[in-house]
Tab-separated table of C-alpha atoms in Angstrom:
chain	number	residue	atom	x	y	z
A	1231	UNK	CA	-21.529	12.205	-11.563
A	1232	UNK	CA	-22.623	8.595	-11.839
A	1233	UNK	CA	-21.489	6.951	-8.604
A	1234	UNK	CA	-21.200	3.180	-8.745
A	1235	UNK	CA	-19.522	2.607	-5.447
A	1236	UNK	CA	-18.355	5.913	-4.086
A	1237	UNK	CA	-17.431	9.374	-5.194
A	1238	UNK	CA	-14.045	10.070	-6.712
A	1239	UNK	CA	-12.486	11.274	-3.497
A	1240	UNK	CA	-13.593	8.194	-1.640
A	1241	UNK	CA	-12.287	5.972	-4.410
A	1242	UNK	CA	-8.874	7.606	-4.184
A	1243	UNK	CA	-8.808	7.150	-0.409
A	1244	UNK	CA	-9.742	3.523	-0.974
A	1245	UNK	CA	-6.794	3.089	-3.355
A	1246	UNK	CA	-4.432	4.504	-0.755
A	1247	UNK	CA	-5.820	2.683	2.249
A	1248	UNK	CA	-6.176	-0.781	0.733
A	1249	UNK	CA	-2.456	-1.045	0.082
A	1250	UNK	CA	-1.720	-1.987	3.646
A	1251	UNK	CA	-4.557	-4.524	3.598
A	1252	UNK	CA	-3.580	-6.312	0.430
A	1253	UNK	CA	0.189	-6.077	0.744
A	1254	UNK	CA	0.292	-9.252	2.852
A	1255	UNK	CA	-2.999	-11.092	2.362
A	1256	UNK	CA	-3.240	-10.807	-1.434
A	1257	UNK	CA	-2.764	-14.451	-2.352
A	1258	UNK	CA	-3.692	-17.134	-4.832
A	1259	UNK	CA	-2.482	-20.693	-5.094
A	1260	UNK	CA	-1.839	-20.757	-8.816
A	1261	UNK	CA	1.920	-20.694	-8.397
A	1262	UNK	CA	2.420	-23.352	-5.747
A	1263	UNK	CA	6.116	-23.662	-6.432
A	1264	UNK	CA	9.241	-21.582	-6.118
A	1265	UNK	CA	9.317	-18.715	-8.611
A	1266	UNK	CA	12.152	-16.548	-9.850
A	1267	UNK	CA	13.014	-13.337	-8.040
A	1268	UNK	CA	11.277	-10.336	-9.520
A	1269	UNK	CA	13.606	-8.419	-11.823
A	1270	UNK	CA	14.870	-5.151	-10.355
A	1271	UNK	CA	13.973	-3.414	-13.612
A	1272	UNK	CA	10.236	-3.557	-12.852
A	1273	UNK	CA	10.755	-0.743	-10.324
A	1274	UNK	CA	12.218	1.585	-12.970
A	1275	UNK	CA	9.742	1.352	-15.847
A	1276	UNK	CA	8.677	4.695	-17.306
A	1277	UNK	CA	9.252	7.540	-14.856
A	1278	UNK	CA	9.175	5.516	-11.661
A	1279	UNK	CA	11.715	6.788	-9.120
A	1280	UNK	CA	12.729	9.615	-11.477
A	1281	UNK	CA	13.148	13.052	-9.869
A	1282	UNK	CA	10.524	15.733	-10.525
A	1283	UNK	CA	11.945	18.852	-12.164
A	1284	UNK	CA	8.774	20.965	-12.022
A	1285	UNK	CA	7.208	20.475	-8.602
A	1286	UNK	CA	4.915	23.482	-9.011
A	1287	UNK	CA	3.124	21.728	-11.891
A	1288	UNK	CA	1.823	19.008	-9.553
A	1289	UNK	CA	1.220	21.105	-6.417
A	1290	UNK	CA	-2.373	21.516	-5.256
A	1291	UNK	CA	-3.761	25.021	-5.443
A	1292	UNK	CA	-3.165	26.889	-2.204
A	1293	UNK	CA	-0.608	24.340	-0.940
A	1294	UNK	CA	3.183	24.247	-0.914
A	1295	UNK	CA	5.745	21.495	-1.363
A	1296	UNK	CA	8.557	21.998	1.137
A	1297	UNK	CA	12.083	20.926	0.216
A	1298	UNK	CA	14.712	19.409	2.450
A	1299	UNK	CA	16.630	22.685	2.166
A	1300	UNK	CA	13.553	24.508	3.520
A	1301	UNK	CA	13.578	22.183	6.514
A	1302	UNK	CA	17.327	22.474	7.136
A	1303	UNK	CA	17.167	26.271	6.971
A	1304	UNK	CA	14.280	26.410	9.422
A	1305	UNK	CA	15.705	23.909	11.927
A	1306	UNK	CA	19.433	24.531	11.671
A	1307	UNK	CA	20.115	20.782	11.574
A	1308	UNK	CA	23.490	19.699	10.175
A	1309	UNK	CA	24.032	16.465	8.251
A	1310	UNK	CA	26.478	14.231	10.108
A	1311	UNK	CA	25.678	15.885	13.428
A	1312	UNK	CA	21.900	15.718	13.739
A	1313	UNK	CA	21.167	12.641	11.626
A	1314	UNK	CA	18.303	11.221	13.643
A	1315	UNK	CA	16.631	14.640	13.819
A	1316	UNK	CA	17.113	15.065	10.063
A	1317	UNK	CA	15.792	11.546	9.385
A	1318	UNK	CA	12.634	12.245	11.391
A	1319	UNK	CA	12.115	15.614	9.719
A	1320	UNK	CA	12.620	14.286	6.170
A	1321	UNK	CA	10.179	11.437	6.787
A	1322	UNK	CA	7.570	13.882	8.101
A	1323	UNK	CA	8.251	16.178	5.165
A	1324	UNK	CA	7.744	13.408	2.606
A	1325	UNK	CA	4.430	12.384	4.169
A	1326	UNK	CA	3.188	15.977	4.351
A	1327	UNK	CA	4.163	16.724	0.751
A	1328	UNK	CA	2.422	13.566	-0.450
A	1329	UNK	CA	-0.898	15.095	0.599
A	1330	UNK	CA	-0.219	18.334	-1.285
A	1331	UNK	CA	0.317	17.001	-4.818
A	1332	UNK	CA	-2.239	16.540	-7.568
A	1333	UNK	CA	-1.017	13.251	-9.004
A	1334	UNK	CA	0.973	10.230	-7.961
A	1335	UNK	CA	1.455	6.568	-8.674
A	1336	UNK	CA	3.100	3.834	-6.664
A	1337	UNK	CA	4.042	0.182	-6.902
A	1338	UNK	CA	4.318	-2.141	-3.907
A	1339	UNK	CA	5.840	-5.603	-4.137
A	1340	UNK	CA	5.747	-7.737	-1.003
A	1341	UNK	CA	7.248	-11.138	-0.352
A	1342	UNK	CA	5.649	-12.332	2.850
A	1343	UNK	CA	5.705	-15.525	4.880
A	1344	UNK	CA	3.746	-17.236	7.623
A	1345	UNK	CA	5.565	-19.843	9.683
A	1346	UNK	CA	4.311	-22.076	12.470
A	1347	UNK	CA	4.293	-25.590	13.850
A	1348	UNK	CA	0.753	-26.879	13.953
A	1349	UNK	CA	-0.632	-29.873	15.794
A	1350	UNK	CA	-1.305	-32.592	13.221
A	1351	UNK	CA	0.495	-30.820	10.383
A	1352	UNK	CA	4.045	-30.232	11.568
A	1353	UNK	CA	6.027	-27.255	10.326
A	1354	UNK	CA	4.125	-24.963	7.989
A	1355	UNK	CA	5.868	-22.348	5.826
A	1356	UNK	CA	3.854	-20.334	3.328
A	1357	UNK	CA	5.453	-17.762	1.018
A	1358	UNK	CA	3.290	-15.097	-0.617
A	1359	UNK	CA	4.145	-12.599	-3.351
A	1360	UNK	CA	1.814	-9.637	-3.751
A	1361	UNK	CA	1.922	-6.812	-6.274
A	1362	UNK	CA	-0.220	-3.746	-5.660
A	1363	UNK	CA	-0.299	-0.540	-7.675
A	1364	UNK	CA	-2.372	2.635	-7.511
A	1365	UNK	CA	-2.394	5.725	-9.707
A	1366	UNK	CA	-4.290	8.999	-9.456
A	1367	UNK	CA	-4.021	11.858	-11.939
A	1368	UNK	CA	-5.819	14.195	-14.331
A	1369	UNK	CA	-7.838	11.418	-15.979
A	1370	UNK	CA	-8.961	9.521	-12.912
A	1371	UNK	CA	-7.620	6.681	-10.811
A	1372	UNK	CA	-6.530	3.138	-11.600
A	1373	UNK	CA	-5.380	0.387	-9.268
A	1374	UNK	CA	-4.507	-3.285	-9.611
A	1375	UNK	CA	-3.566	-6.204	-7.403
A	1376	UNK	CA	-2.100	-9.468	-8.687
A	1377	UNK	CA	-0.689	-11.983	-6.229
A	1378	UNK	CA	0.185	-15.603	-5.644
A	1379	UNK	CA	1.727	-18.166	-3.331
A	1380	UNK	CA	5.414	-18.763	-4.045
A	1381	UNK	CA	6.271	-21.376	-1.407
A	1382	UNK	CA	4.276	-24.065	0.366
A	1383	UNK	CA	6.092	-26.444	2.679
A	1384	UNK	CA	4.810	-29.379	4.748
A	1385	UNK	CA	1.149	-29.094	3.838
A	1386	UNK	CA	1.080	-32.267	1.779
A	1387	UNK	CA	-2.136	-33.312	0.094
A	1388	UNK	CA	-4.245	-30.847	2.053
A	1389	UNK	CA	-3.606	-28.142	-0.577
A	1390	UNK	CA	-6.109	-29.027	-3.281
A	1391	UNK	CA	-9.058	-28.605	-0.965
A	1392	UNK	CA	-7.879	-25.179	0.177
A	1393	UNK	CA	-7.397	-23.353	-3.105
A	1394	UNK	CA	-10.830	-21.761	-3.011
A	1395	UNK	CA	-10.025	-20.101	0.325
A	1396	UNK	CA	-7.236	-17.929	-1.044
A	1397	UNK	CA	-6.808	-15.277	-3.662
A	1398	UNK	CA	-7.149	-11.581	-4.336
A	1399	UNK	CA	-6.918	-10.316	-7.895
A	1400	UNK	CA	-8.663	-7.066	-8.731
A	1401	UNK	CA	-8.632	-3.969	-10.910
A	1402	UNK	CA	-10.338	-0.661	-10.218
A	1403	UNK	CA	-10.963	2.447	-12.308
A	1404	UNK	CA	-12.699	5.701	-11.439
A	1405	UNK	CA	-13.107	9.158	-12.921
A	1406	UNK	CA	-15.580	12.004	-12.457
A	1407	UNK	CA	-18.327	9.984	-14.161
A	1408	UNK	CA	-18.152	6.431	-12.863
A	1409	UNK	CA	-16.325	3.881	-10.716
A	1410	UNK	CA	-15.845	0.245	-11.677
A	1411	UNK	CA	-14.203	-2.824	-10.146
A	1412	UNK	CA	-13.577	-6.260	-11.523
A	1413	UNK	CA	-12.161	-9.316	-9.832
A	1414	UNK	CA	-10.629	-12.532	-10.993
A	1415	UNK	CA	-11.125	-15.991	-9.506
A	1416	UNK	CA	-8.663	-17.435	-7.021
A	1417	UNK	CA	-5.558	-18.636	-8.777
A	1418	UNK	CA	-4.228	-17.567	-12.117
A	1419	UNK	CA	-1.479	-15.219	-10.926
A	1420	UNK	CA	1.701	-15.396	-12.983
A	1421	UNK	CA	5.083	-13.784	-12.245
A	1422	UNK	CA	7.142	-13.344	-15.385
A	1423	UNK	CA	10.824	-14.293	-15.382
A	1424	UNK	CA	13.625	-11.837	-16.169
A	1425	UNK	CA	14.099	-13.333	-19.653
A	1426	UNK	CA	10.415	-13.110	-20.590
A	1427	UNK	CA	9.980	-10.618	-23.473
A	1428	UNK	CA	6.699	-9.395	-21.939
A	1429	UNK	CA	8.110	-8.824	-18.451
A	1430	UNK	CA	7.987	-5.017	-18.454
A	1431	UNK	CA	4.644	-4.789	-20.209
A	1432	UNK	CA	2.941	-5.888	-16.995
A	1433	UNK	CA	2.997	-4.048	-13.697
A	1434	UNK	CA	5.872	-5.481	-11.654
A	1435	UNK	CA	5.956	-8.451	-14.040
A	1436	UNK	CA	2.705	-9.867	-12.612
A	1437	UNK	CA	-0.328	-10.803	-14.681
A	1438	UNK	CA	-3.678	-12.473	-14.311
A	1439	UNK	CA	-5.661	-13.207	-17.464
A	1440	UNK	CA	-8.897	-13.989	-15.612
A	1441	UNK	CA	-9.878	-10.539	-14.301
A	1442	UNK	CA	-13.291	-10.706	-15.920
A	1443	UNK	CA	-16.000	-10.638	-13.253
A	1444	UNK	CA	-17.543	-7.283	-12.439
A	1445	UNK	CA	-18.269	-6.693	-8.765
A	1446	UNK	CA	-21.881	-7.093	-7.672
A	1447	UNK	CA	-23.784	-5.119	-5.074
A	1448	UNK	CA	-25.731	-6.737	-2.263
A	1449	UNK	CA	-28.830	-6.308	-4.386
A	1450	UNK	CA	-27.171	-8.476	-7.044
A	1451	UNK	CA	-26.991	-5.565	-9.464
A	1452	UNK	CA	-23.826	-4.429	-11.180
A	1453	UNK	CA	-22.075	-1.859	-9.059
A	1454	UNK	CA	-21.508	0.001	-12.325
A	1455	UNK	CA	-25.235	0.586	-12.749
A	1456	UNK	CA	-25.576	2.446	-9.463
A	1457	UNK	CA	-27.348	5.776	-9.750
A	1458	UNK	CA	-26.138	9.124	-8.484
A	1459	UNK	CA	-25.704	9.546	-4.771
A	1460	UNK	CA	-23.916	7.651	-2.022
A	1461	UNK	CA	-23.851	3.899	-2.199
A	1462	UNK	CA	-25.055	2.436	1.091
A	1463	UNK	CA	-23.704	-0.928	0.017
A	1464	UNK	CA	-20.165	0.381	-0.465
A	1465	UNK	CA	-17.353	-1.380	1.350
A	1466	UNK	CA	-17.549	-0.109	4.941
A	1467	UNK	CA	-13.909	-0.864	5.688
A	1468	UNK	CA	-12.734	2.505	4.425
A	1469	UNK	CA	-10.763	4.883	6.618
A	1470	UNK	CA	-12.054	8.207	7.867
A	1471	UNK	CA	-9.112	10.517	8.415
A	1472	UNK	CA	-9.243	13.605	10.574
A	1473	UNK	CA	-7.063	16.033	8.666
A	1474	UNK	CA	-8.897	19.351	8.686
A	1475	UNK	CA	-7.180	22.263	10.367
A	1476	UNK	CA	-8.132	22.456	14.010
A	1477	UNK	CA	-9.758	19.033	14.019
A	1478	UNK	CA	-9.395	16.856	17.080
A	1479	UNK	CA	-9.472	13.094	17.103
A	1480	UNK	CA	-11.015	11.509	20.157
A	1481	UNK	CA	-8.680	8.637	20.910
A	1482	UNK	CA	-8.324	8.014	24.607
A	1483	UNK	CA	-6.545	4.686	24.316
A	1484	UNK	CA	-3.019	4.111	25.526
A	1485	UNK	CA	-0.308	1.776	24.310
A	1486	UNK	CA	0.979	-0.332	27.189
A	1487	UNK	CA	0.305	2.444	29.635
A	1488	UNK	CA	2.300	4.990	27.641
A	1489	UNK	CA	0.659	8.177	26.498
A	1490	UNK	CA	0.151	8.381	22.750
A	1491	UNK	CA	1.060	11.482	20.720
A	1492	UNK	CA	-1.588	14.195	20.714
A	1493	UNK	CA	-3.120	15.609	17.532
A	1494	UNK	CA	-1.457	18.860	16.449
A	1495	UNK	CA	-3.487	20.724	13.786
A	1496	UNK	CA	-0.835	23.447	13.492
A	1497	UNK	CA	2.240	21.300	12.913
A	1498	UNK	CA	4.865	22.449	10.420
A	1499	UNK	CA	5.571	20.216	7.424
A	1500	UNK	CA	8.679	18.669	9.012
A	1501	UNK	CA	7.383	18.375	12.560
A	1502	UNK	CA	6.116	15.109	14.129
A	1503	UNK	CA	3.175	13.639	12.261
A	1504	UNK	CA	-0.317	13.257	13.621
A	1505	UNK	CA	-1.450	9.785	14.594
A	1506	UNK	CA	-4.585	8.934	12.578
A	1507	UNK	CA	-6.362	5.739	13.694
A	1508	UNK	CA	-8.753	4.251	11.150
A	1509	UNK	CA	-12.428	3.835	11.947
A	1510	UNK	CA	-14.352	0.794	10.822
A	1511	UNK	CA	-18.072	0.300	10.525
A	1512	UNK	CA	-19.599	-2.461	12.591
A	1513	UNK	CA	-21.609	-5.153	10.792
A	1514	UNK	CA	-24.452	-7.295	12.072
A	1515	UNK	CA	-24.601	-11.098	11.792
A	1516	UNK	CA	-25.827	-10.800	8.204
A	1517	UNK	CA	-22.957	-8.556	7.154
A	1518	UNK	CA	-25.025	-5.362	6.977
A	1519	UNK	CA	-23.737	-2.052	8.315
A	1520	UNK	CA	-25.210	-1.023	11.647
A	1521	UNK	CA	-24.009	2.567	11.477
A	1522	UNK	CA	-21.971	2.157	14.639
A	1523	UNK	CA	-18.309	3.136	14.503
A	1524	UNK	CA	-15.760	0.945	16.228
A	1525	UNK	CA	-12.753	2.850	17.543
A	1526	UNK	CA	-10.893	-0.165	18.911
A	1527	UNK	CA	-11.397	-2.835	16.273
A	1528	UNK	CA	-9.820	-6.234	16.886
A	1529	UNK	CA	-10.361	-9.388	14.886
A	1530	UNK	CA	-8.101	-11.658	16.913
A	1531	UNK	CA	-9.794	-12.588	20.162
A	1532	UNK	CA	-7.730	-12.037	23.265
A	1533	UNK	CA	-5.355	-9.429	21.872
A	1534	UNK	CA	-5.461	-5.710	21.191
A	1535	UNK	CA	-3.789	-3.955	18.324
A	1536	UNK	CA	-4.319	-0.740	16.416
A	1537	UNK	CA	-4.115	0.298	12.805
A	1538	UNK	CA	-4.157	3.534	10.871
A	1539	UNK	CA	-1.610	5.862	9.314
A	1540	UNK	CA	0.371	9.004	10.008
A	1541	UNK	CA	-1.097	10.981	7.147
A	1542	UNK	CA	-0.425	8.969	3.964
A	1543	UNK	CA	-1.143	5.433	2.834
A	1544	UNK	CA	2.516	4.445	2.925
A	1545	UNK	CA	3.068	5.989	6.369
A	1546	UNK	CA	2.144	3.267	8.844
A	1547	UNK	CA	5.350	3.973	10.777
A	1548	UNK	CA	5.984	6.895	13.100
A	1549	UNK	CA	9.576	7.755	12.284
A	1550	UNK	CA	8.850	11.461	12.639
A	1551	UNK	CA	9.805	11.692	16.325
A	1552	UNK	CA	13.563	11.913	16.939
A	1553	UNK	CA	13.187	10.504	20.441
A	1554	UNK	CA	12.024	7.201	18.917
A	1555	UNK	CA	15.184	6.820	16.826
A	1556	UNK	CA	18.564	5.407	17.783
A	1557	UNK	CA	21.780	7.374	17.401
A	1558	UNK	CA	22.946	5.030	14.626
A	1559	UNK	CA	20.052	6.092	12.387
A	1560	UNK	CA	21.883	7.072	9.230
A	1561	UNK	CA	21.252	9.773	6.624
A	1562	UNK	CA	23.360	10.028	3.456
A	1563	UNK	CA	23.117	12.491	0.584
A	1564	UNK	CA	23.904	11.989	-3.102
A	1565	UNK	CA	24.603	15.295	-4.814
A	1566	UNK	CA	24.554	13.491	-8.161
A	1567	UNK	CA	20.904	12.470	-7.663
A	1568	UNK	CA	19.963	15.191	-5.137
A	1569	UNK	CA	18.769	12.291	-3.001
A	1570	UNK	CA	18.634	11.670	0.740
A	1571	UNK	CA	18.729	8.045	1.921
A	1572	UNK	CA	17.542	7.265	5.449
A	1573	UNK	CA	18.316	4.019	7.239
A	1574	UNK	CA	16.061	4.005	10.264
A	1575	UNK	CA	16.959	2.346	13.557
A	1576	UNK	CA	14.305	2.465	16.276
A	1577	UNK	CA	15.148	2.320	19.983
A	1578	UNK	CA	13.936	-0.901	21.591
A	1579	UNK	CA	11.848	0.961	24.138
A	1580	UNK	CA	9.950	2.807	21.384
A	1581	UNK	CA	9.331	-0.035	18.933
A	1582	UNK	CA	5.721	-0.444	20.097
A	1583	UNK	CA	4.965	3.233	19.546
A	1584	UNK	CA	6.838	3.743	16.263
A	1585	UNK	CA	5.550	0.526	14.685
A	1586	UNK	CA	2.109	0.396	16.282
A	1587	UNK	CA	0.139	0.563	13.023
A	1588	UNK	CA	2.622	-1.586	11.097
A	1589	UNK	CA	2.147	-4.370	13.656
A	1590	UNK	CA	-1.622	-4.001	13.557
A	1591	UNK	CA	-1.705	-4.201	9.776
A	1592	UNK	CA	0.558	-7.237	9.622
A	1593	UNK	CA	-1.379	-9.135	12.304
A	1594	UNK	CA	-4.707	-8.207	10.771
A	1595	UNK	CA	-3.650	-9.076	7.234
A	1596	UNK	CA	-2.420	-12.544	8.158
A	1597	UNK	CA	-5.503	-13.388	10.204
A	1598	UNK	CA	-6.716	-15.386	7.212
A	1599	UNK	CA	-3.888	-17.826	7.948
A	1600	UNK	CA	-3.113	-17.602	11.631
A	1601	UNK	CA	-4.618	-15.666	14.548
A	1602	UNK	CA	-1.432	-14.441	16.211
A	1603	UNK	CA	-1.823	-13.179	19.763
A	1604	UNK	CA	0.252	-10.388	21.297
A	1605	UNK	CA	2.967	-10.709	18.661
A	1606	UNK	CA	6.271	-8.840	19.131
A	1607	UNK	CA	8.704	-7.469	16.578
A	1608	UNK	CA	11.845	-9.554	16.303
A	1609	UNK	CA	13.189	-7.668	13.288
A	1610	UNK	CA	12.484	-4.358	11.591
A	1611	UNK	CA	14.600	-2.688	8.909
A	1612	UNK	CA	13.557	0.413	7.002
A	1613	UNK	CA	15.280	2.289	4.208
A	1614	UNK	CA	13.699	5.411	2.711
A	1615	UNK	CA	14.764	7.582	-0.233
A	1616	UNK	CA	13.548	11.183	-0.536
A	1617	UNK	CA	14.597	13.662	-3.199
A	1618	UNK	CA	15.833	17.094	-2.207
A	1619	UNK	CA	12.532	18.595	-3.355
A	1620	UNK	CA	10.803	16.671	-0.551
A	1621	UNK	CA	9.059	14.006	-2.668
A	1622	UNK	CA	9.526	10.371	-1.720
A	1623	UNK	CA	11.306	8.110	-4.234
A	1624	UNK	CA	11.184	4.678	-2.562
A	1625	UNK	CA	10.723	2.727	0.644
A	1626	UNK	CA	12.077	-0.712	1.528
A	1627	UNK	CA	11.265	-2.630	4.675
A	1628	UNK	CA	11.663	-5.929	6.464
A	1629	UNK	CA	9.251	-6.622	9.314
A	1630	UNK	CA	9.030	-9.803	11.383
A	1631	UNK	CA	6.507	-10.413	14.160
A	1632	UNK	CA	6.493	-13.460	16.407
A	1633	UNK	CA	4.174	-14.790	19.083
A	1634	UNK	CA	4.892	-17.709	21.408
A	1635	UNK	CA	1.306	-17.886	22.656
A	1636	UNK	CA	-0.974	-20.705	21.592
A	1637	UNK	CA	-3.112	-19.620	18.646
A	1638	UNK	CA	-5.521	-20.926	16.044
A	1639	UNK	CA	-4.895	-21.701	12.407
A	1640	UNK	CA	-7.685	-20.278	10.281
A	1641	UNK	CA	-7.749	-21.691	6.751
A	1642	UNK	CA	-6.367	-25.014	7.946
A	1643	UNK	CA	-8.346	-26.006	11.051
A	1644	UNK	CA	-5.893	-26.587	13.842
A	1645	UNK	CA	-3.943	-25.140	16.731
A	1646	UNK	CA	-0.377	-23.921	17.058
A	1647	UNK	CA	0.596	-24.626	20.701
A	1648	UNK	CA	3.780	-22.540	20.479
A	1649	UNK	CA	2.510	-19.681	18.362
A	1650	UNK	CA	4.064	-18.648	15.058
A	1651	UNK	CA	5.507	-15.766	13.082
A	1652	UNK	CA	4.770	-13.603	10.091
A	1653	UNK	CA	7.102	-11.384	8.113
A	1654	UNK	CA	7.326	-9.392	4.925
A	1655	UNK	CA	9.923	-7.807	2.698
A	1656	UNK	CA	8.404	-4.943	0.750
A	1657	UNK	CA	9.585	-2.459	-1.847
A	1658	UNK	CA	7.480	0.617	-2.627
A	1659	UNK	CA	8.390	3.009	-5.444
A	1660	UNK	CA	6.749	6.234	-6.605
A	1661	UNK	CA	6.171	8.250	-9.778
A	1662	UNK	CA	4.599	11.672	-10.347
A	1663	UNK	CA	4.639	12.065	-14.144
A	1664	UNK	CA	1.660	12.647	-16.439
A	1665	UNK	CA	2.549	9.445	-18.302
A	1666	UNK	CA	2.607	7.129	-15.291
A	1667	UNK	CA	-0.464	8.628	-13.615
A	1668	UNK	CA	-2.674	8.563	-16.725
A	1669	UNK	CA	-5.480	6.232	-15.616
A	1670	UNK	CA	-6.914	5.977	-19.129
A	1671	UNK	CA	-3.538	4.861	-20.528
A	1672	UNK	CA	-3.454	2.128	-17.899
A	1673	UNK	CA	-7.033	1.124	-18.692
A	1674	UNK	CA	-6.104	0.783	-22.374
A	1675	UNK	CA	-3.311	-1.615	-21.399
A	1676	UNK	CA	-4.963	-3.656	-18.667
A	1677	UNK	CA	-8.733	-3.121	-18.972
A	1678	UNK	CA	-9.520	-2.111	-22.573
A	1679	UNK	CA	-13.127	-3.271	-22.197
A	1680	UNK	CA	-13.817	0.064	-20.465
A	1681	UNK	CA	-13.806	1.626	-23.932
A	1682	UNK	CA	-16.344	-0.730	-25.507
A	1683	UNK	CA	-20.094	-0.635	-26.094
A	1684	UNK	CA	-20.320	-4.126	-24.602
A	1685	UNK	CA	-19.071	-2.827	-21.258
A	1686	UNK	CA	-21.748	-0.138	-21.270
A	1687	UNK	CA	-24.430	-2.661	-22.163
A	1688	UNK	CA	-23.398	-5.093	-19.426
A	1689	UNK	CA	-23.237	-2.446	-16.710
A	1690	UNK	CA	-25.998	-0.032	-17.667
A	1691	UNK	CA	-23.482	2.747	-18.249
A	1692	UNK	CA	-24.440	5.426	-20.750
A	1693	UNK	CA	-22.432	5.100	-23.948
A	1694	UNK	CA	-21.592	8.776	-23.650
A	1695	UNK	CA	-19.497	7.970	-20.565
A	1696	UNK	CA	-17.426	5.129	-21.992
A	1697	UNK	CA	-13.701	5.788	-22.224
A	1698	UNK	CA	-12.111	6.840	-25.496
A	1699	UNK	CA	-8.955	4.707	-25.493
A	1700	UNK	CA	-8.228	5.032	-29.203
A	1701	UNK	CA	-5.126	7.170	-28.736
A	1702	UNK	CA	-3.337	4.777	-26.394
A	1703	UNK	CA	-1.139	1.736	-26.944
A	1704	UNK	CA	-2.714	-1.646	-26.431
A	1705	UNK	CA	-0.696	-4.279	-24.581
A	1706	UNK	CA	0.618	-5.854	-27.796
A	1707	UNK	CA	2.108	-2.581	-29.071
A	1708	UNK	CA	3.323	-1.322	-25.710
A	1709	UNK	CA	7.106	-0.941	-25.573
A	1710	UNK	CA	8.025	0.131	-22.035
A	1711	UNK	CA	11.463	1.509	-21.301
A	1712	UNK	CA	13.518	0.820	-18.185
A	1713	UNK	CA	15.639	3.621	-16.731
A	1714	UNK	CA	18.815	1.538	-16.592
A	1715	UNK	CA	21.060	4.388	-15.385
A	1716	UNK	CA	18.871	5.049	-12.352
A	1717	UNK	CA	18.391	1.333	-11.706
A	1718	UNK	CA	22.160	0.797	-11.546
A	1719	UNK	CA	22.384	3.360	-8.740
A	1720	UNK	CA	19.696	1.674	-6.631
A	1721	UNK	CA	20.714	-0.414	-3.627
A	1722	UNK	CA	18.078	-3.101	-3.151
A	1723	UNK	CA	17.979	-4.665	0.320
A	1724	UNK	CA	16.509	-7.913	-0.980
A	1725	UNK	CA	18.525	-8.376	-4.166
A	1726	UNK	CA	20.273	-11.728	-4.049
């Protein structure tokens, strides 16, 4: 295998882990005005949110996908009587099953905001729309981020000088032979309106025509020309999960004096999930890796927060413990769709534990704007859909964190004497079909250069490894279909 940044498995982990990083901070200032709401149809293109009829076809060898019926039979829980126990078990089940499938794709759309009152600037309100997608299947992995600022209030003429400080637009492709990234410059993000004829041709209706620059290594060589072996210049901010049977994770920290859940290597699929903190490599003053692992990594001076997952990239919440959930947590079942819908309510006294990693991610990801200290949740709403076969269909969330402690602005030099707040509204949807998870099909649509001799010449890639994209639609001929019937049965928390 020709490894340009990391091996295939590491690339896939990167796709999963980066979603929580980019879901809030992925910004550009190209759209510094209000934009139309994203059309609901973008979440139902192709096979997204469609039920899987043949689960065995996408189950990893030696593993099993457990259904909700399997869980109910084993636990004896009854819908309408044990709703919070069922909600916790279904959430755990969905996370566990996600690790035991061979292919998946997901979209995440986040509308986020940062609000504060800054000395010298007055009230500041920034709105950010981010679209992130990742796909992994038989023909490799593909991911894309396109994002932009949707609202900027009270910043006045200071904007023009700040545009170069924002922006994250990137595509990534990997297969067994090579891994490649390309980035676009800050700005250029476009969100297509509902009446645009090209809306559904682009992932979540977002496009950036300037994704042209290949990533460079620290040696100023194309990452794509990297020889076999591990890349010591690879991004160190990649998670190391402890998932092997019998493994123990040494995490002696506590959360506000309360004991954290212990690691259980023998848990059943529907039992409480293991808490998996992420490890980050330390860098020296020149940005080089020192080889030292930081267990308690904080980027906001004077405050401590944690981040990680509970076993899958989308699982930054611990809703798998019934004792964390309030009695009004609700579970409903649609026999028509064979679909369980969970509306999670967390007890006030367990918010810190259940949302520990969600808070850490949100604080960390807005540190480019504002260095919030000791922020507290003032609002959290979560709605999760899981099919009866145990595979997750969608997640929707609203999270708001607020701090009243004096803190620093980052991009705009200044201080916020009374703190500030950050929030996001996010929709995540999943697909498991061969069509949606075909990384080469996606490359043909959004990165066709991967199938050209010019790409090989520019990156040092052997022509024998270039992609054959001749059998796929190009963007001009692509005619995506929206599953209107399924869309009409979807209750969107954010739909106006």
